[in-house]
mmCIF file of C-alpha atoms in Angstrom:
data_model
loop_
_atom_site.group_PDB
_atom_site.id
_atom_site.type_symbol
_atom_site.label_atom_id
_atom_site.label_comp_id
_atom_site.label_asym_id
_atom_site.label_seq_id
_atom_site.Cartn_x
_atom_site.Cartn_y
_atom_site.Cartn_z
ATOM 1 C CA MET A 154 89.157 116.875 127.512
ATOM 2 C CA GLY A 155 85.688 118.069 126.451
ATOM 3 C CA ARG A 156 87.187 121.092 124.126
ATOM 4 C CA TYR A 157 89.213 118.061 122.147
ATOM 5 C CA ARG A 158 86.596 115.744 122.158
ATOM 6 C CA LYS A 159 84.433 118.787 120.264
ATOM 7 C CA SER A 160 87.430 119.246 117.842
ATOM 8 C CA ASP A 161 87.374 115.322 117.065
ATOM 9 C CA GLU A 162 82.863 115.803 116.361
ATOM 10 C CA THR A 163 83.996 118.688 114.233
ATOM 11 C CA MET A 164 87.030 116.830 112.032
ATOM 12 C CA GLU A 165 84.712 113.738 111.907
ATOM 13 C CA ARG A 166 81.169 115.876 110.746
ATOM 14 C CA ILE A 167 83.280 117.996 108.613
ATOM 15 C CA MET A 168 84.926 114.513 106.653
ATOM 16 C CA HIS A 169 81.375 112.390 107.088
ATOM 17 C CA ALA A 170 79.902 115.503 104.663
ATOM 18 C CA SER A 171 83.377 115.947 102.546
ATOM 19 C CA LYS A 172 82.834 112.281 101.653
ATOM 20 C CA ILE A 173 79.693 112.299 100.632
ATOM 21 C CA LEU A 174 79.511 115.064 98.361
ATOM 22 C CA PHE A 175 82.861 114.335 97.274
ATOM 23 C CA TYR A 176 81.251 111.333 95.877
ATOM 24 C CA GLU A 177 78.085 112.693 94.530
ATOM 25 C CA LYS A 178 79.356 115.853 93.124
ATOM 26 C CA GLY A 179 83.036 115.063 92.615
ATOM 27 C CA PHE A 180 85.881 116.942 93.997
ATOM 28 C CA GLN A 181 85.858 119.702 91.484
ATOM 29 C CA ASP A 182 82.166 120.483 91.329
ATOM 30 C CA THR A 183 82.110 120.723 95.727
ATOM 31 C CA SER A 184 82.949 123.923 96.686
ATOM 32 C CA ILE A 185 84.378 125.193 100.572
ATOM 33 C CA LYS A 186 80.706 126.495 101.157
ATOM 34 C CA ASP A 187 78.977 122.871 100.273
ATOM 35 C CA ILE A 188 80.776 121.318 102.973
ATOM 36 C CA SER A 189 80.602 124.192 105.474
ATOM 37 C CA GLU A 190 76.413 123.928 104.597
ATOM 38 C CA LYS A 191 76.030 120.152 105.313
ATOM 39 C CA SER A 192 78.783 119.453 107.777
ATOM 40 C CA GLU A 193 77.133 122.326 109.796
ATOM 41 C CA THR A 194 80.133 124.146 110.525
ATOM 42 C CA ASN A 195 81.470 127.460 109.770
ATOM 43 C CA ARG A 196 84.515 127.757 106.571
ATOM 44 C CA ALA A 197 86.703 129.384 109.476
ATOM 45 C CA LEU A 198 86.944 125.463 111.012
ATOM 46 C CA ILE A 199 87.356 123.645 107.536
ATOM 47 C CA SER A 200 90.335 125.951 106.810
ATOM 48 C CA TYR A 201 92.113 125.479 110.324
ATOM 49 C CA HIS A 202 91.212 121.852 110.234
ATOM 50 C CA PHE A 203 92.765 121.066 106.595
ATOM 51 C CA SER A 204 93.645 123.579 105.116
ATOM 52 C CA GLY A 205 91.157 123.717 102.808
ATOM 53 C CA LYS A 206 89.469 121.761 99.851
ATOM 54 C CA GLU A 207 92.866 120.215 98.726
ATOM 55 C CA GLY A 208 93.464 119.199 102.483
ATOM 56 C CA LEU A 209 90.327 117.722 102.659
ATOM 57 C CA GLY A 210 90.443 115.644 99.316
ATOM 58 C CA ILE A 211 94.137 114.007 99.944
ATOM 59 C CA GLU A 212 92.409 113.284 103.931
ATOM 60 C CA ILE A 213 89.314 110.950 102.184
ATOM 61 C CA SER A 214 91.975 109.535 100.132
ATOM 62 C CA ASN A 215 93.762 108.616 102.706
ATOM 63 C CA GLN A 216 91.294 107.118 104.363
ATOM 64 C CA ILE A 217 90.248 105.342 101.311
ATOM 65 C CA ASN A 218 93.092 104.001 100.793
ATOM 66 C CA LEU A 219 93.715 102.615 103.761
ATOM 67 C CA ASP A 220 90.133 100.927 103.666
ATOM 68 C CA ILE A 221 90.557 99.278 100.403
ATOM 69 C CA LEU A 222 94.118 98.332 101.686
ATOM 70 C CA LYS A 223 92.182 96.489 104.835
ATOM 71 C CA ALA A 224 90.059 94.757 103.329
ATOM 72 C CA ILE A 225 93.122 93.582 100.257
ATOM 73 C CA ASP A 226 94.978 92.045 103.408
ATOM 74 C CA ARG A 227 91.538 90.691 104.796
ATOM 75 C CA ASN A 228 91.055 88.587 101.246
ATOM 76 C CA ILE A 229 95.218 88.145 100.891
ATOM 77 C CA ARG A 230 95.324 86.416 104.510
ATOM 78 C CA ARG A 231 92.404 84.033 102.863
ATOM 79 C CA VAL A 232 93.772 82.685 99.663
ATOM 80 C CA CYS A 233 97.199 83.188 100.365
ATOM 81 C CA LYS A 234 99.132 81.943 103.745
ATOM 82 C CA SER A 235 102.269 83.100 103.001
ATOM 83 C CA CYS A 236 102.159 86.175 100.138
ATOM 84 C CA GLU A 237 106.043 87.650 99.601
ATOM 85 C CA PRO A 238 105.701 91.354 100.115
ATOM 86 C CA ILE A 239 105.903 92.613 95.965
ATOM 87 C CA LEU A 240 103.220 89.709 95.253
ATOM 88 C CA GLU A 241 100.862 92.148 98.058
ATOM 89 C CA ILE A 242 101.552 94.672 96.492
ATOM 90 C CA ALA A 243 100.859 93.678 93.232
ATOM 91 C CA ILE A 244 97.281 92.611 94.176
ATOM 92 C CA GLN A 245 96.849 95.620 95.427
ATOM 93 C CA PHE A 246 98.127 97.508 92.143
ATOM 94 C CA ARG A 247 95.054 94.797 90.648
ATOM 95 C CA GLN A 248 92.435 96.088 93.063
ATOM 96 C CA PHE A 249 93.018 100.256 92.486
ATOM 97 C CA VAL A 250 93.062 99.557 88.660
ATOM 98 C CA ASP A 251 90.153 97.483 89.642
ATOM 99 C CA PHE A 252 87.411 99.774 91.669
ATOM 100 C CA ARG A 253 88.307 102.827 88.981
ATOM 101 C CA LYS A 254 87.025 100.808 85.748
ATOM 102 C CA LYS A 255 84.140 99.395 88.073
ATOM 103 C CA ASN A 256 82.871 102.254 89.927
ATOM 104 C CA LYS A 257 82.706 105.664 88.038
ATOM 105 C CA ASP A 258 81.856 108.151 90.987
ATOM 106 C CA TYR A 259 85.623 107.277 92.961
ATOM 107 C CA ALA A 260 87.214 106.678 89.280
ATOM 108 C CA ARG A 261 86.328 110.709 88.968
ATOM 109 C CA PHE A 262 87.106 111.653 92.181
ATOM 110 C CA ILE A 263 90.693 110.300 92.104
ATOM 111 C CA ALA A 264 91.078 111.327 88.852
ATOM 112 C CA GLU A 265 90.643 115.091 89.783
ATOM 113 C CA LEU A 266 92.573 114.833 92.385
ATOM 114 C CA ALA A 267 95.555 113.513 89.808
ATOM 115 C CA ARG A 268 94.670 116.271 87.623
ATOM 116 C CA ASP A 269 95.495 118.514 90.459
ATOM 117 C CA ASN A 270 98.700 116.933 91.436
ATOM 118 C CA ILE A 271 97.317 115.971 94.759
ATOM 119 C CA LEU A 272 97.876 113.041 94.410
ATOM 120 C CA VAL A 273 101.574 113.073 94.607
ATOM 121 C CA THR A 274 101.234 114.527 98.134
ATOM 122 C CA ALA A 275 98.574 111.676 99.464
ATOM 123 C CA ARG A 276 100.756 108.976 98.406
ATOM 124 C CA LYS A 277 104.112 110.419 99.417
ATOM 125 C CA HIS A 278 104.712 108.410 103.017
ATOM 126 C CA VAL A 279 103.570 105.573 102.102
ATOM 127 C CA GLY A 280 104.836 105.311 98.823
ATOM 128 C CA ILE A 281 108.601 106.280 100.103
ATOM 129 C CA GLN A 282 108.045 103.649 103.043
ATOM 130 C CA GLN A 283 106.698 100.913 100.459
ATOM 131 C CA LEU A 284 110.192 101.218 98.030
ATOM 132 C CA GLU A 285 112.303 101.314 101.479
ATOM 133 C CA GLU A 286 110.901 98.811 102.900
ATOM 134 C CA LEU A 287 111.102 96.510 99.519
ATOM 135 C CA GLY A 288 114.527 97.745 98.989
ATOM 136 C CA LYS A 289 115.852 96.249 102.083
ATOM 137 C CA LYS A 290 113.966 92.917 101.966
ATOM 138 C CA TYR A 291 115.019 92.504 98.263
ATOM 139 C CA ASP A 292 118.493 93.402 98.920
ATOM 140 C CA LEU A 293 117.807 95.904 95.800
ATOM 141 C CA GLY A 294 120.978 98.590 96.456
ATOM 142 C CA LEU A 295 118.444 101.212 96.672
ATOM 143 C CA THR A 296 119.826 104.880 97.563
ATOM 144 C CA LYS A 297 117.839 107.863 99.356
ATOM 145 C CA GLU A 298 117.914 109.281 95.832
ATOM 146 C CA ASP A 299 116.575 106.034 93.588
ATOM 147 C CA VAL A 300 114.165 106.017 96.505
ATOM 148 C CA GLN A 301 112.351 109.210 95.960
ATOM 149 C CA PHE A 302 113.357 109.774 92.015
ATOM 150 C CA ILE A 303 111.227 105.617 91.716
ATOM 151 C CA HIS A 304 108.332 107.184 93.832
ATOM 152 C CA HIS A 305 107.653 110.412 92.110
ATOM 153 C CA CYS A 306 108.193 109.152 88.552
ATOM 154 C CA PHE A 307 105.774 106.315 89.226
ATOM 155 C CA THR A 308 103.636 108.365 90.849
ATOM 156 C CA ALA A 309 103.517 110.569 88.322
ATOM 157 C CA MET A 310 102.984 107.797 85.529
ATOM 158 C CA THR A 311 100.625 106.602 87.336
ATOM 159 C CA SER A 312 98.744 109.624 87.733
ATOM 160 C CA GLY A 313 98.259 109.745 84.083
ATOM 161 C CA VAL A 314 97.311 106.299 83.676
ATOM 162 C CA ILE A 315 94.114 107.245 86.405
ATOM 163 C CA LEU A 316 93.514 110.018 84.293
ATOM 164 C CA MET A 317 93.593 107.837 80.360
ATOM 165 C CA GLN A 318 91.493 105.006 82.915
ATOM 166 C CA TYR A 319 88.988 107.918 83.293
ATOM 167 C CA ASP A 320 88.494 109.242 79.491
ATOM 168 C CA GLU A 321 86.213 107.847 77.583
ATOM 169 C CA ARG A 322 88.818 107.595 74.791
ATOM 170 C CA PHE A 323 90.220 104.634 76.340
ATOM 171 C CA GLU A 324 87.983 103.159 77.604
ATOM 172 C CA ASN A 325 88.616 99.917 75.693
ATOM 173 C CA ILE A 326 91.076 99.226 76.980
ATOM 174 C CA SER A 327 91.105 96.489 80.219
ATOM 175 C CA TYR A 328 91.570 96.510 83.191
ATOM 176 C CA LYS A 329 94.095 93.115 82.610
ATOM 177 C CA TYR A 330 96.897 95.378 80.928
ATOM 178 C CA ILE A 331 96.429 98.238 82.478
ATOM 179 C CA ALA A 332 97.229 96.510 86.412
ATOM 180 C CA ASP A 333 99.641 94.262 84.437
ATOM 181 C CA LYS A 334 101.273 97.419 83.074
ATOM 182 C CA GLU A 335 101.141 99.108 86.546
ATOM 183 C CA ILE A 336 102.567 96.356 87.979
ATOM 184 C CA GLU A 337 105.350 95.340 85.103
ATOM 185 C CA ILE A 338 106.930 98.805 85.613
ATOM 186 C CA TYR A 339 107.119 98.796 88.998
ATOM 187 C CA MET A 340 109.124 95.796 89.645
ATOM 188 C CA GLN A 341 111.536 96.993 86.173
ATOM 189 C CA MET A 342 112.225 100.564 88.142
ATOM 190 C CA LEU A 343 112.779 98.393 91.059
ATOM 191 C CA GLY A 344 115.594 96.379 89.150
ATOM 192 C CA PHE A 345 113.801 93.120 89.448
ATOM 193 C CA ASP A 346 114.802 90.018 86.801
ATOM 194 C CA PRO A 347 112.471 89.882 83.609
ATOM 195 C CA ASP A 348 111.001 86.076 84.987
ATOM 196 C CA TYR A 349 110.391 87.243 88.565
ATOM 197 C CA ILE A 350 107.527 90.029 86.965
ATOM 198 C CA ASP A 351 106.293 87.400 84.960
ATOM 199 C CA LYS A 352 106.489 84.945 87.846
ATOM 200 C CA ILE A 353 104.572 88.203 90.138
ATOM 201 C CA LEU A 354 102.436 88.837 87.159
ATOM 202 C CA LYS A 355 100.692 85.423 87.031
ATOM 203 C CA GLU A 356 100.509 84.767 90.283
ATOM 204 C CA SER A 357 98.955 88.189 91.399
ATOM 205 C CA SER A 358 96.417 87.500 88.605
ATOM 206 C CA ASP A 359 95.462 83.722 89.734
ATOM 207 C CA LEU A 360 94.617 84.707 93.889
ATOM 208 C CA PHE A 361 93.295 88.138 92.719
ATOM 209 C CA ASN A 362 90.424 86.733 90.778
ATOM 210 C CA GLN A 363 89.806 84.687 93.986
ATOM 211 C CA PHE A 364 89.220 88.865 95.958
ATOM 212 C CA ASP A 365 85.569 89.847 96.583
ATOM 213 C CA ILE A 366 85.830 93.082 96.792
ATOM 214 C CA THR A 367 83.435 96.632 96.321
ATOM 215 C CA ILE A 368 83.671 100.083 96.531
ATOM 216 C CA ALA A 369 79.752 101.235 96.997
ATOM 217 C CA ARG A 370 78.369 104.271 97.564
ATOM 218 C CA ASN A 371 80.074 107.022 99.532
ATOM 219 C CA PHE A 372 83.469 104.963 99.077
ATOM 220 C CA VAL A 373 81.894 102.556 101.260
ATOM 221 C CA VAL A 374 84.302 99.465 101.107
ATOM 222 C CA LYS A 375 83.231 96.189 101.628
#
């Protein structure tokens, strides 16, 4: 039992150190040596637990996403008593775009993961499960092939948008434009009616404007 507890503590120490370094230096400029020194663990243990820096990037990204989704869910329950699933997802899109606009360190970390195609791996399980649930809820008639195709197409597109949003050449493109387009394209891929898409765009914007969520130093979500 003590061995497992020690292993968990080591993993937590590595994760904590990595999160600080990824926030302060970025994913690209953080080395395994940096993580080893910061966490006071040897490099072999980092490789053993996470299969290297890429594995850590996926774990940190998933942890941040989970924290953000929990905060979004709390706010949704506060402002909307009976939000339907696609409306909740549209609000999630708005929050992630907003964070990338307002927190440059978060935007850099996510952009670096997108550049290395790590986000496709990090989001695969959640993205596919989400599409399957939407397909059943709204009777969209999605096949397994449809779900896989839509997930990979949309994730690739989102990675491109993340890189564009981090690029100074496109800094004048508004948060609202990017969020609206992400929601619109996602719903179009699923085959939703244009009038219904317009309805979700308006409702999600109105509800999101009542949110109060921030992402602070070391990716702490408040």
